[in-house]
Coordinates of C-alpha atoms in Angstrom, one line a residue:
M631 CA 8.6 22.1 5.9
T632 CA 7.8 21.0 9.5
G633 CA 11.4 21.0 10.7
I634 CA 10.7 17.7 12.4
R635 CA 13.3 15.0 12.1
L636 CA 13.8 11.5 13.5
Q637 CA 16.4 11.4 16.2
A638 CA 19.5 10.0 14.5
P639 CA 23.3 10.5 14.3
A640 CA 24.6 12.9 11.6
P641 CA 25.4 11.2 8.3
G642 CA 28.8 9.8 8.3
W643 CA 29.1 9.3 4.5
A644 CA 27.4 10.5 1.4
I645 CA 27.0 9.6 -2.3
D646 CA 25.7 11.8 -5.2
A647 CA 23.1 10.9 -7.7
D648 CA 20.5 12.5 -10.0
V649 CA 17.6 10.4 -8.6
V650 CA 17.3 8.3 -5.5
V651 CA 14.5 5.7 -5.5
V652 CA 13.4 4.4 -2.1
G653 CA 11.9 1.0 -2.4
S654 CA 12.4 -2.0 -4.7
G655 CA 8.9 -3.3 -5.6
V656 CA 7.3 -3.0 -9.0
A657 CA 7.0 0.8 -8.7
G658 CA 10.5 1.5 -7.4
L659 CA 12.4 -0.8 -9.8
T660 CA 10.3 0.3 -12.8
A661 CA 11.1 4.0 -12.0
A662 CA 14.8 3.2 -11.5
L663 CA 15.1 1.3 -14.7
R664 CA 13.4 4.0 -16.7
C665 CA 15.5 6.8 -15.1
T666 CA 18.6 4.8 -15.8
A667 CA 17.6 4.3 -19.4
A668 CA 17.2 8.1 -19.7
G669 CA 20.8 8.5 -18.7
L670 CA 20.2 9.6 -15.1
R671 CA 22.5 8.5 -12.3
T672 CA 20.1 6.5 -10.2
V673 CA 20.5 4.9 -6.8
V674 CA 17.9 2.4 -5.4
V675 CA 17.7 2.3 -1.6
T676 CA 15.8 -0.7 -0.2
K677 CA 15.0 -1.7 3.4
A678 CA 15.9 -5.4 3.0
R679 CA 17.0 -7.2 -0.1
L680 CA 16.0 -6.1 -3.6
D681 CA 13.2 -8.7 -3.8
D682 CA 11.9 -8.5 -0.2
G683 CA 9.1 -6.0 -0.6
S684 CA 5.3 -6.5 -1.0
T685 CA 5.5 -7.1 -4.8
R686 CA 6.9 -10.6 -4.4
W687 CA 3.9 -11.6 -2.2
A688 CA 1.3 -10.6 -4.8
Q689 CA -0.6 -13.7 -5.9
G690 CA -3.5 -12.9 -8.1
G691 CA -2.0 -10.9 -10.9
I692 CA -2.0 -7.6 -12.7
A693 CA -5.2 -6.1 -14.2
A694 CA -5.2 -4.7 -17.8
A695 CA -7.6 -4.7 -20.7
L696 CA -5.6 -7.3 -22.7
G697 CA -8.3 -9.8 -23.6
E698 CA -10.5 -10.0 -26.7
G699 CA -13.6 -7.8 -26.2
D700 CA -12.3 -6.0 -23.2
T701 CA -11.6 -2.3 -23.3
P702 CA -10.0 0.3 -21.1
E703 CA -13.4 1.9 -20.7
Q704 CA -14.8 -1.3 -19.2
H705 CA -11.8 -1.5 -16.9
L706 CA -12.4 2.2 -15.9
D707 CA -16.1 1.5 -15.1
D708 CA -15.2 -1.4 -12.8
T709 CA -12.5 0.7 -11.1
L710 CA -14.9 3.6 -10.5
V711 CA -17.6 1.4 -9.0
A712 CA -15.1 -0.2 -6.6
G713 CA -13.8 3.2 -5.6
A714 CA -17.2 4.2 -4.2
G715 CA -17.4 7.7 -5.7
L716 CA -13.9 8.9 -4.7
C717 CA -11.7 7.9 -7.6
D718 CA -10.1 10.6 -9.6
E719 CA -11.5 9.7 -13.0
E720 CA -8.6 11.3 -14.9
A721 CA -6.1 9.2 -12.9
V722 CA -8.1 6.1 -13.5
R723 CA -8.3 6.8 -17.3
T724 CA -4.6 7.3 -17.3
L725 CA -4.2 3.9 -15.6
V726 CA -6.4 1.9 -17.8
T727 CA -5.4 3.5 -21.1
E728 CA -1.6 3.3 -20.5
G729 CA -1.8 0.0 -18.6
P730 CA -1.8 -2.5 -21.5
D731 CA 1.3 -1.1 -23.1
A732 CA 3.0 -0.9 -19.7
V733 CA 2.3 -4.6 -19.2
R734 CA 3.8 -5.3 -22.6
R735 CA 6.9 -3.4 -21.7
L736 CA 7.1 -5.4 -18.5
I737 CA 7.0 -8.5 -20.6
A738 CA 9.7 -7.1 -22.8
T739 CA 11.8 -6.6 -19.6
G740 CA 11.6 -10.3 -19.0
A741 CA 8.5 -11.1 -17.0
R742 CA 6.9 -14.3 -18.1
F743 CA 3.1 -14.6 -17.7
D744 CA 1.1 -17.8 -17.9
T745 CA 0.0 -18.5 -21.5
D746 CA -2.1 -21.1 -23.3
E747 CA -0.9 -23.5 -25.9
A748 CA -1.2 -20.8 -28.6
G749 CA 1.0 -18.4 -26.6
T750 CA -1.9 -16.1 -25.6
I751 CA -1.8 -14.7 -22.1
E752 CA -4.2 -16.5 -19.8
L753 CA -6.6 -14.2 -18.0
T754 CA -8.7 -14.7 -14.9
R755 CA -11.3 -12.8 -12.9
E756 CA -11.2 -11.3 -9.4
G757 CA -13.7 -9.3 -7.3
G758 CA -15.3 -6.3 -8.9
H759 CA -14.2 -7.2 -12.4
H760 CA -16.9 -8.0 -15.0
R761 CA -14.4 -9.5 -17.4
R762 CA -11.4 -11.8 -17.3
R763 CA -8.5 -9.3 -17.3
I764 CA -6.1 -10.5 -14.6
A765 CA -2.8 -11.7 -16.1
H766 CA -0.9 -14.1 -13.8
A767 CA 2.4 -16.0 -13.6
G768 CA 3.3 -19.3 -12.0
G769 CA -0.3 -19.9 -11.3
D770 CA -0.5 -17.8 -8.1
A771 CA 3.1 -16.4 -8.0
T772 CA 2.7 -13.3 -10.1
G773 CA 4.5 -10.9 -7.8
A774 CA 7.4 -13.2 -7.4
E775 CA 7.8 -13.4 -11.2
I776 CA 7.5 -9.7 -11.7
S777 CA 10.0 -9.1 -8.9
R778 CA 12.4 -11.6 -10.4
A779 CA 12.3 -10.0 -13.9
L780 CA 12.8 -6.5 -12.5
V781 CA 15.6 -7.4 -10.1
D782 CA 17.4 -9.3 -13.0
A783 CA 17.1 -6.2 -15.2
V784 CA 18.4 -3.9 -12.4
R785 CA 21.5 -6.2 -12.0
E786 CA 22.0 -6.6 -15.7
R787 CA 21.9 -2.8 -16.3
A788 CA 24.2 -2.2 -13.3
V789 CA 21.8 0.1 -11.5
R790 CA 23.4 1.1 -8.3
F791 CA 21.5 -0.1 -5.2
I792 CA 21.9 -0.1 -1.4
E793 CA 20.3 -3.0 0.4
N794 CA 19.3 -3.3 4.1
A795 CA 18.9 0.5 4.3
L796 CA 16.1 2.2 6.3
V797 CA 15.3 5.7 4.9
L798 CA 15.1 8.3 7.7
D799 CA 14.4 11.8 6.5
L800 CA 14.3 14.1 3.4
L801 CA 17.1 16.5 2.8
T802 CA 16.3 19.9 1.4
D803 CA 18.3 22.8 0.0
A804 CA 18.1 26.4 1.2
G805 CA 15.1 27.0 -1.0
G806 CA 13.2 24.1 0.5
R807 CA 13.5 21.9 -2.5
T808 CA 14.3 18.2 -2.3
A809 CA 18.1 17.4 -2.1
G810 CA 18.2 13.8 -1.1
V811 CA 17.6 11.5 1.9
T812 CA 19.3 10.3 5.0
L813 CA 19.3 6.6 5.6
H814 CA 20.7 4.0 7.9
V815 CA 22.4 0.9 6.5
M816 CA 22.2 -2.2 8.6
G817 CA 25.1 -4.7 8.7
E818 CA 28.2 -4.9 6.7
G819 CA 28.7 -3.4 3.3
Q820 CA 30.3 -0.6 1.4
H821 CA 28.4 1.9 3.5
D822 CA 27.4 1.3 7.1
G823 CA 25.5 3.3 9.7
V824 CA 23.7 6.6 9.0
G825 CA 24.6 8.3 5.7
A826 CA 23.0 10.3 2.9
V827 CA 22.3 10.1 -0.8
H828 CA 22.3 13.6 -2.3
A829 CA 19.9 14.0 -5.3
P830 CA 17.6 16.6 -6.6
A831 CA 14.8 14.1 -7.1
V832 CA 13.6 11.5 -4.6
V833 CA 11.0 8.8 -5.5
L834 CA 9.2 7.2 -2.6
A835 CA 8.2 3.7 -3.4
T836 CA 8.3 2.3 0.1
G837 CA 5.1 0.2 -0.1
G838 CA 2.4 0.0 2.6
M839 CA 1.9 0.2 6.3
G840 CA 0.1 -3.0 7.1
Q841 CA 2.3 -3.6 10.2
V842 CA 0.3 -0.9 12.0
F843 CA -2.3 -3.8 12.6
S844 CA -1.7 -7.0 14.5
A845 CA -2.5 -9.3 11.6
T846 CA -1.7 -8.3 8.0
T847 CA -0.7 -9.8 4.6
N848 CA 2.1 -7.3 4.5
P849 CA 5.8 -8.3 5.1
A850 CA 7.6 -7.1 8.2
V851 CA 9.2 -4.2 6.3
S852 CA 5.8 -2.5 5.7
T853 CA 5.9 0.0 8.6
G854 CA 4.8 3.1 6.8
D855 CA 8.3 4.7 6.6
G856 CA 7.5 6.6 3.4
V857 CA 4.3 8.2 4.6
A858 CA 6.0 9.1 7.9
L859 CA 9.0 10.7 6.1
A860 CA 6.7 12.6 3.8
L861 CA 4.7 14.0 6.7
R862 CA 7.8 15.1 8.5
A863 CA 8.9 16.8 5.2
G864 CA 5.7 18.8 5.1
A865 CA 3.9 16.8 2.4
E866 CA 0.2 16.1 2.3
V867 CA -1.2 12.7 2.7
S868 CA -4.8 11.7 1.8
D869 CA -7.4 9.0 2.2
L870 CA -5.4 7.1 4.9
E871 CA -8.7 6.0 6.5
F872 CA -9.3 3.7 3.5
V873 CA -7.4 0.6 4.5
Q874 CA -8.4 -2.5 2.5
F875 CA -8.8 -5.6 4.6
H876 CA -8.4 -8.6 2.3
P877 CA -11.5 -10.9 2.9
T878 CA -9.7 -14.2 2.6
V879 CA -6.6 -14.5 4.7
L880 CA -5.8 -17.9 6.2
F881 CA -7.1 -17.9 9.8
L882 CA -4.3 -19.1 12.1
G883 CA -6.0 -18.5 15.4
P884 CA -7.3 -15.4 17.3
D885 CA -3.9 -14.6 18.6
A886 CA -2.0 -14.8 15.4
E887 CA 0.2 -11.7 14.7
G888 CA 2.4 -10.4 12.0
Q889 CA 2.3 -11.4 8.3
Q890 CA -0.5 -13.9 7.6
P891 CA -0.8 -16.2 4.5
L892 CA -3.1 -14.7 1.8
V893 CA -5.6 -16.8 -0.1
S894 CA -5.8 -15.0 -3.4
E895 CA -9.1 -13.6 -4.7
A896 CA -8.2 -15.5 -7.9
V897 CA -9.3 -18.7 -6.0
R898 CA -12.8 -17.2 -5.9
G899 CA -12.3 -16.0 -9.5
E900 CA -11.9 -19.6 -10.5
G901 CA -15.1 -20.7 -8.7
A902 CA -14.4 -21.2 -5.0
H903 CA -17.3 -20.4 -2.6
L904 CA -17.5 -18.6 0.7
V905 CA -19.5 -20.6 3.2
D906 CA -20.2 -20.7 7.0
A907 CA -19.6 -23.7 9.2
S908 CA -22.9 -25.2 8.0
G909 CA -21.9 -24.9 4.3
V910 CA -24.2 -22.0 3.5
R911 CA -23.1 -19.6 0.8
F912 CA -23.8 -16.4 2.6
M913 CA -22.7 -14.0 -0.1
V914 CA -25.3 -15.1 -2.5
G915 CA -28.1 -12.5 -2.6
Q916 CA -25.9 -9.8 -1.0
H917 CA -24.4 -8.6 -4.3
E918 CA -24.9 -9.4 -8.0
L919 CA -21.3 -10.8 -8.1
A920 CA -21.7 -12.8 -4.8
E921 CA -18.2 -13.9 -3.8
L922 CA -16.7 -11.8 -6.5
A923 CA -18.1 -8.5 -5.2
P924 CA -15.6 -5.7 -4.5
R925 CA -13.4 -6.6 -1.5
D926 CA -14.9 -4.2 0.9
I927 CA -18.3 -5.8 0.4
V928 CA -17.0 -9.3 0.8
A929 CA -15.0 -8.4 3.9
K930 CA -18.1 -6.8 5.4
G931 CA -20.2 -9.8 4.5
I932 CA -17.7 -12.1 6.2
M933 CA -17.6 -9.9 9.3
R934 CA -21.4 -9.7 9.6
R935 CA -21.7 -13.5 9.3
M936 CA -19.0 -14.0 11.9
R937 CA -20.8 -11.6 14.2
E938 CA -24.2 -13.1 13.7
Q939 CA -22.9 -16.6 14.5
G940 CA -20.3 -15.7 17.1
A941 CA -17.7 -17.3 14.8
R942 CA -14.0 -16.4 14.5
H943 CA -13.8 -17.2 10.8
M944 CA -15.7 -18.4 7.8
Y945 CA -14.6 -20.9 5.1
L946 CA -13.5 -20.8 1.5
D947 CA -14.6 -24.1 -0.2
A948 CA -12.7 -25.1 -3.3
R949 CA -12.7 -28.8 -2.9
H950 CA -14.4 -29.2 -6.2
F951 CA -11.2 -27.9 -7.9
G952 CA -9.6 -31.3 -7.4
A953 CA -5.9 -32.0 -6.8
D954 CA -4.7 -31.3 -10.3
M955 CA -6.1 -27.8 -10.5
W956 CA -4.9 -26.9 -7.0
E957 CA -1.4 -28.1 -7.9
S958 CA -1.2 -26.4 -11.3
R959 CA -3.1 -23.1 -10.7
F960 CA -2.5 -22.4 -7.0
P961 CA 0.7 -24.2 -5.9
T962 CA 1.8 -21.4 -3.6
I963 CA -1.5 -21.3 -1.7
L964 CA -1.7 -25.0 -1.6
A965 CA 1.7 -25.3 0.0
A966 CA 0.9 -22.5 2.5
C967 CA -2.3 -24.2 3.6
R968 CA -0.7 -27.6 3.9
A969 CA 2.2 -26.1 6.0
H970 CA -0.5 -25.1 8.5
G971 CA -2.2 -28.5 8.5
I972 CA -5.0 -27.7 6.0
D973 CA -5.5 -29.5 2.7
P974 CA -7.7 -27.5 0.4
V975 CA -8.2 -30.5 -1.8
T976 CA -10.2 -32.2 0.9
D977 CA -11.0 -29.4 3.4
P978 CA -12.6 -26.0 3.3
I979 CA -10.1 -23.3 4.2
P980 CA -10.7 -21.2 7.4
V981 CA -10.5 -17.5 6.4
A982 CA -11.0 -14.1 8.0
P983 CA -10.2 -10.5 6.9
A984 CA -6.8 -9.0 7.7
A985 CA -5.2 -5.6 6.8
H986 CA -3.9 -5.8 3.2
Y987 CA -3.6 -2.5 1.3
A988 CA -3.5 1.2 2.0
S989 CA -5.7 2.9 -0.7
G990 CA -4.5 6.3 0.6
G991 CA -1.0 7.7 1.0
V992 CA 1.2 10.6 0.0
R993 CA -0.9 12.8 -2.3
T994 CA 0.4 13.1 -5.9
D995 CA -0.6 14.5 -9.2
L996 CA -0.7 12.5 -12.5
H997 CA 3.1 12.7 -12.7
G998 CA 3.7 11.4 -9.2
R999 CA 4.7 14.8 -7.9
T1000 CA 3.9 15.4 -4.2
T1001 CA 3.3 18.8 -2.5
V1002 CA 7.1 19.0 -1.8
P1003 CA 9.1 20.1 -4.9
G1004 CA 11.4 17.3 -6.1
L1005 CA 9.6 14.6 -4.0
Y1006 CA 7.7 12.0 -5.9
A1007 CA 5.7 9.0 -4.8
C1008 CA 4.3 5.9 -6.5
G1009 CA 3.0 2.5 -5.7
E1010 CA 1.2 1.8 -2.4
V1011 CA 2.9 4.7 -0.6
A1012 CA 1.2 7.1 -2.9
C1013 CA -2.4 8.4 -3.3
T1014 CA -2.8 9.1 -7.0
G1015 CA -6.6 9.1 -6.8
V1016 CA -6.9 5.8 -8.7
H1017 CA -8.2 3.7 -5.9
G1018 CA -10.7 6.1 -4.3
A1019 CA -12.3 4.5 -1.2
N1020 CA -11.5 0.9 -2.2
R1021 CA -8.9 -0.5 -4.5
L1022 CA -10.1 -2.8 -7.3
A1023 CA -8.4 -6.1 -7.2
S1024 CA -5.1 -6.4 -9.0
N1025 CA -5.0 -2.7 -9.9
S1026 CA -2.1 -2.1 -7.5
L1027 CA 0.7 -3.7 -9.6
L1028 CA -0.6 -1.8 -12.7
E1029 CA -0.7 1.5 -10.8
G1030 CA 2.9 0.9 -9.7
L1031 CA 4.0 0.3 -13.3
V1032 CA 2.1 3.2 -15.0
F1033 CA 2.9 5.9 -12.5
A1034 CA 6.5 4.9 -12.0
E1035 CA 7.0 5.3 -15.8
R1036 CA 5.3 8.7 -15.6
I1037 CA 7.6 9.8 -12.8
A1038 CA 10.7 8.8 -14.6
D1039 CA 9.5 10.6 -17.8
D1040 CA 8.8 13.8 -15.7
I1041 CA 12.2 13.7 -14.1
A1042 CA 14.0 13.1 -17.4
A1043 CA 12.0 15.8 -19.2
S1044 CA 12.8 18.6 -16.7
P1045 CA 15.9 17.7 -14.8
A1046 CA 16.0 19.8 -11.7
R1047 CA 19.1 20.8 -9.9
S1048 CA 18.8 21.5 -6.2
G1049 CA 21.5 23.2 -4.2
D1050 CA 23.5 21.6 -1.5
P1051 CA 21.5 20.1 1.4
V1052 CA 21.3 22.3 4.4
P1053 CA 20.5 21.6 8.0
H1054 CA 17.0 22.8 8.8
P1055 CA 17.2 25.8 11.2
A1056 CA 16.6 24.6 14.7
P1057 CA 15.3 21.1 13.7
R1058 CA 12.7 19.6 16.0
V1059 CA 14.0 16.2 16.9
L1060 CA 11.2 13.6 17.2
P1061 CA 11.7 11.5 20.4
L1062 CA 11.9 7.9 19.6
L1063 CA 9.5 5.2 20.9
D1064 CA 10.6 2.1 22.8
P1065 CA 10.3 -0.8 20.3
A1066 CA 8.1 -2.5 22.9
A1067 CA 5.4 0.1 22.0
R1068 CA 5.0 -1.6 18.6
S1069 CA 2.7 -4.4 19.8
R1070 CA 0.7 -1.8 21.9
I1071 CA 0.1 0.3 18.8
Q1072 CA -0.9 -2.7 16.7
H1073 CA -3.4 -3.9 19.4
V1074 CA -4.9 -0.4 19.6
M1075 CA -5.3 -0.2 15.9
T1076 CA -6.7 -3.7 15.4
H1077 CA -9.4 -3.2 18.0
G1078 CA -10.2 0.4 17.4
A1079 CA -9.7 1.0 13.7
G1080 CA -10.0 -2.4 12.1
V1081 CA -12.7 -3.6 9.7
L1082 CA -15.5 -2.5 12.2
R1083 CA -15.2 1.1 13.4
S1084 CA -17.3 3.5 15.5
A1085 CA -17.0 6.9 17.1
A1086 CA -16.4 5.1 20.4
S1087 CA -13.8 2.7 19.2
L1088 CA -11.9 5.4 17.3
A1089 CA -12.0 7.8 20.3
E1090 CA -10.5 5.1 22.4
A1091 CA -7.9 4.4 19.8
A1092 CA -7.0 8.1 19.5
E1093 CA -6.7 8.4 23.3
A1094 CA -4.4 5.4 23.5
L1095 CA -2.2 6.6 20.7
D1096 CA -2.0 10.1 22.2
A1097 CA -0.9 8.5 25.4
V1098 CA 2.0 6.7 23.6
H1099 CA 2.8 10.0 21.8
A1100 CA 2.8 12.0 25.1
E1101 CA 5.1 9.5 26.8
A1102 CA 7.7 9.9 24.0
L1103 CA 7.4 13.7 24.2
N1104 CA 7.9 13.6 27.9
D1105 CA 11.1 11.7 27.5
G1106 CA 9.6 8.4 28.3
P1107 CA 7.1 7.2 31.0
D1108 CA 8.0 7.5 34.6
G1109 CA 11.1 9.5 33.9
H1110 CA 12.7 6.8 31.8
K1111 CA 14.8 8.0 28.9
A1112 CA 13.4 7.8 25.4
A1113 CA 14.6 5.0 23.2
E1114 CA 18.0 5.1 21.6
P1115 CA 18.2 5.6 17.8
G1116 CA 18.0 2.3 15.9
V1117 CA 16.0 0.4 13.3
E1118 CA 13.3 -0.9 15.7
S1119 CA 12.8 2.4 17.5
W1120 CA 12.6 4.3 14.1
E1121 CA 10.1 1.8 12.7
T1122 CA 7.9 2.0 15.9
T1123 CA 8.0 5.8 15.7
N1124 CA 6.9 5.7 12.1
L1125 CA 4.1 3.3 12.9
L1126 CA 2.8 5.7 15.6
C1127 CA 2.9 8.6 13.1
V1128 CA 0.8 6.8 10.5
A1129 CA -1.6 5.3 13.1
R1130 CA -2.4 8.7 14.4
V1131 CA -3.2 10.1 10.9
L1132 CA -5.3 7.1 10.0
V1133 CA -7.4 7.4 13.2
A1134 CA -7.7 11.2 12.9
A1135 CA -9.1 10.7 9.3
A1136 CA -11.4 7.8 10.3
R1137 CA -12.9 9.9 13.1
R1138 CA -13.5 12.8 10.8
R1139 CA -15.2 10.7 8.1
E1140 CA -18.6 10.2 9.6
E1141 CA -20.0 7.8 7.1
T1142 CA -19.5 4.3 5.7
R1143 CA -17.8 4.3 2.3
G1144 CA -15.7 1.7 0.5
C1145 CA -13.4 0.0 3.0
H1146 CA -14.1 2.5 5.7
W1147 CA -17.0 1.0 7.7
R1148 CA -18.5 3.0 10.5
E1149 CA -21.0 1.0 12.5
D1150 CA -22.5 4.2 14.0
R1151 CA -22.7 5.8 10.5
P1152 CA -23.8 2.9 8.3
D1153 CA -24.8 4.9 5.3
R1154 CA -22.8 6.5 2.5
D1155 CA -23.3 10.3 2.5
D1156 CA -22.4 11.8 -0.9
T1157 CA -23.7 15.2 0.0
A1158 CA -21.3 15.7 3.0
W1159 CA -18.5 13.2 2.3
R1160 CA -17.9 12.8 -1.4
R1161 CA -14.6 14.5 -0.9
H1162 CA -11.1 13.6 0.3
L1163 CA -9.5 14.2 3.6
V1164 CA -6.0 15.8 3.4
V1165 CA -3.7 15.7 6.4
R1166 CA -0.5 17.7 7.2
L1167 CA 1.8 17.4 10.1
A1168 CA 2.2 20.8 11.8
P1169 CA 5.5 22.0 13.2
D1170 CA 4.1 21.5 16.7
R1171 CA 3.5 17.8 15.9
T1172 CA -0.3 18.2 15.8
L1173 CA -2.3 17.0 12.8
D1174 CA -4.0 19.4 10.4
V1175 CA -7.0 17.6 8.8
R1176 CA -9.1 19.2 6.2
A1177 CA -11.7 18.1 3.6
T1178 CA -11.4 19.0 -0.1
D1179 CA -14.2 21.0 -1.6
T1180 CA -15.2 18.3 -4.1
Q1181 CA -14.2 14.7 -4.9
D1182 CA -11.5 16.1 -7.1
F1183 CA -8.0 16.7 -5.6
P1184 CA -6.8 20.3 -5.5
P1185 CA -3.5 20.7 -7.5
T1186 CA -0.3 19.9 -5.7
D1187 CA 2.2 22.6 -5.2
A1188 CA 4.4 20.8 -7.7
D1189 CA 1.8 21.2 -10.4
A1190 CA 3.0 24.7 -11.2
P1191 CA 5.0 25.0 -14.4
R1192 CA 8.7 24.3 -14.1
E1193 CA 11.3 26.8 -14.7
P1194 CA 13.4 26.1 -17.9

């Protein structure tokens, strides 16, 4: 334990549970439903409404070997290739073998996927997949349908939940084992202000951290809260340098900030072409799959062409689809484009890469256990080893499903009982950042640690982030008081925490691999760097960054056999 805590009032209320799940996307709600079915008193804590996380924004679909002729082994091969030598093969094998049945259980829960006239699930292709294995719903509204089905099931089964609640810190007992979380509930409700949920098992399913960059596909709630909490609790995080930038995000101008509209990879899967302003298909010849190469390769291809031509964006041309296909297969994307004055039926779509997905996160084993006993993680907040250096398209929803089920089964099989939460001796209160620092952090990260990175850009980013950090530690710049506790200051403080870790890891990894592109180190170096970077937050708030001995993760502390 680091002893570091966010500056916050003492909890004014508390409730008891067997499990508290933080987050309400596919991973969180799947874990909650399965824990509830096992008879565990389960509480879901979510930052906004139950359906407001990243899952609802997922367009393309969920990958699984469901089609005729497809096999888990083929799915495994595609995943390993995309992961650029850093996938944990055992974790990937778990994903692809358990995935098809997990999808079928999701369907049994109520999710309705698109089917043909015979009732067979329709499957499409996306980047990095050699077969059609992406199940979708509502054409391009897969996440929304999965979220709807899971939220309906949570309500139907009377799972207790607390909405509009920002998680703050982990509670532990006298032995250092997980004993719950503190949280702040915004607005009116049964519980308001800072409180606590006491539970011997905590499941982090808080999603990503895309808001650390100026432009992202992530919703506003994706501020890295779970990773920051885990770091303060003493957990290890890994592979945070591998941020996937989605190649085709609707370009809204050079100054656009916040959540940007995504143009799903499935559009390319159905035959759309990437072209420059002259109509040249620049990805042809760069990779055997051209526009359907893994995302890191396509993002780099777009960035290179932009740099060569001095352009701010490229184009995605799907005019040959025709109006009927656009309206039936991609109604969400069609509406988003038209809302911004672009009609894909008659015009190419301006696109550019934007921050999309964190392949790294809180390090876990195959049962979702972190290095802190009683603390689990699943979904985008976790690093299971499945994604390696670059996530294969549409593996994220599947990972959330499979590993959430494994976590619930582990908790149910060996129910732990922690003691009462105790205050950490002499807690080190983390000074809070002024919310105005948020845009400063995002600007630094976008320009220094975005798609294109170098030793110089990362050094500048580290220096700028250290300055923000020092100002907070010195009780604010120019003698001004540090920010008061509140949602915006807590979020900004979390963003700085994850930004510092990301930059520290990116500086250490002196090679180009997957979605980590170092201009000054353009080659992949398996001899020196086919290994993971693991980061801990030290009690003095410095970062301890170390490389693993091999591409395999060392065991987590929680891997040890449980006491009966």
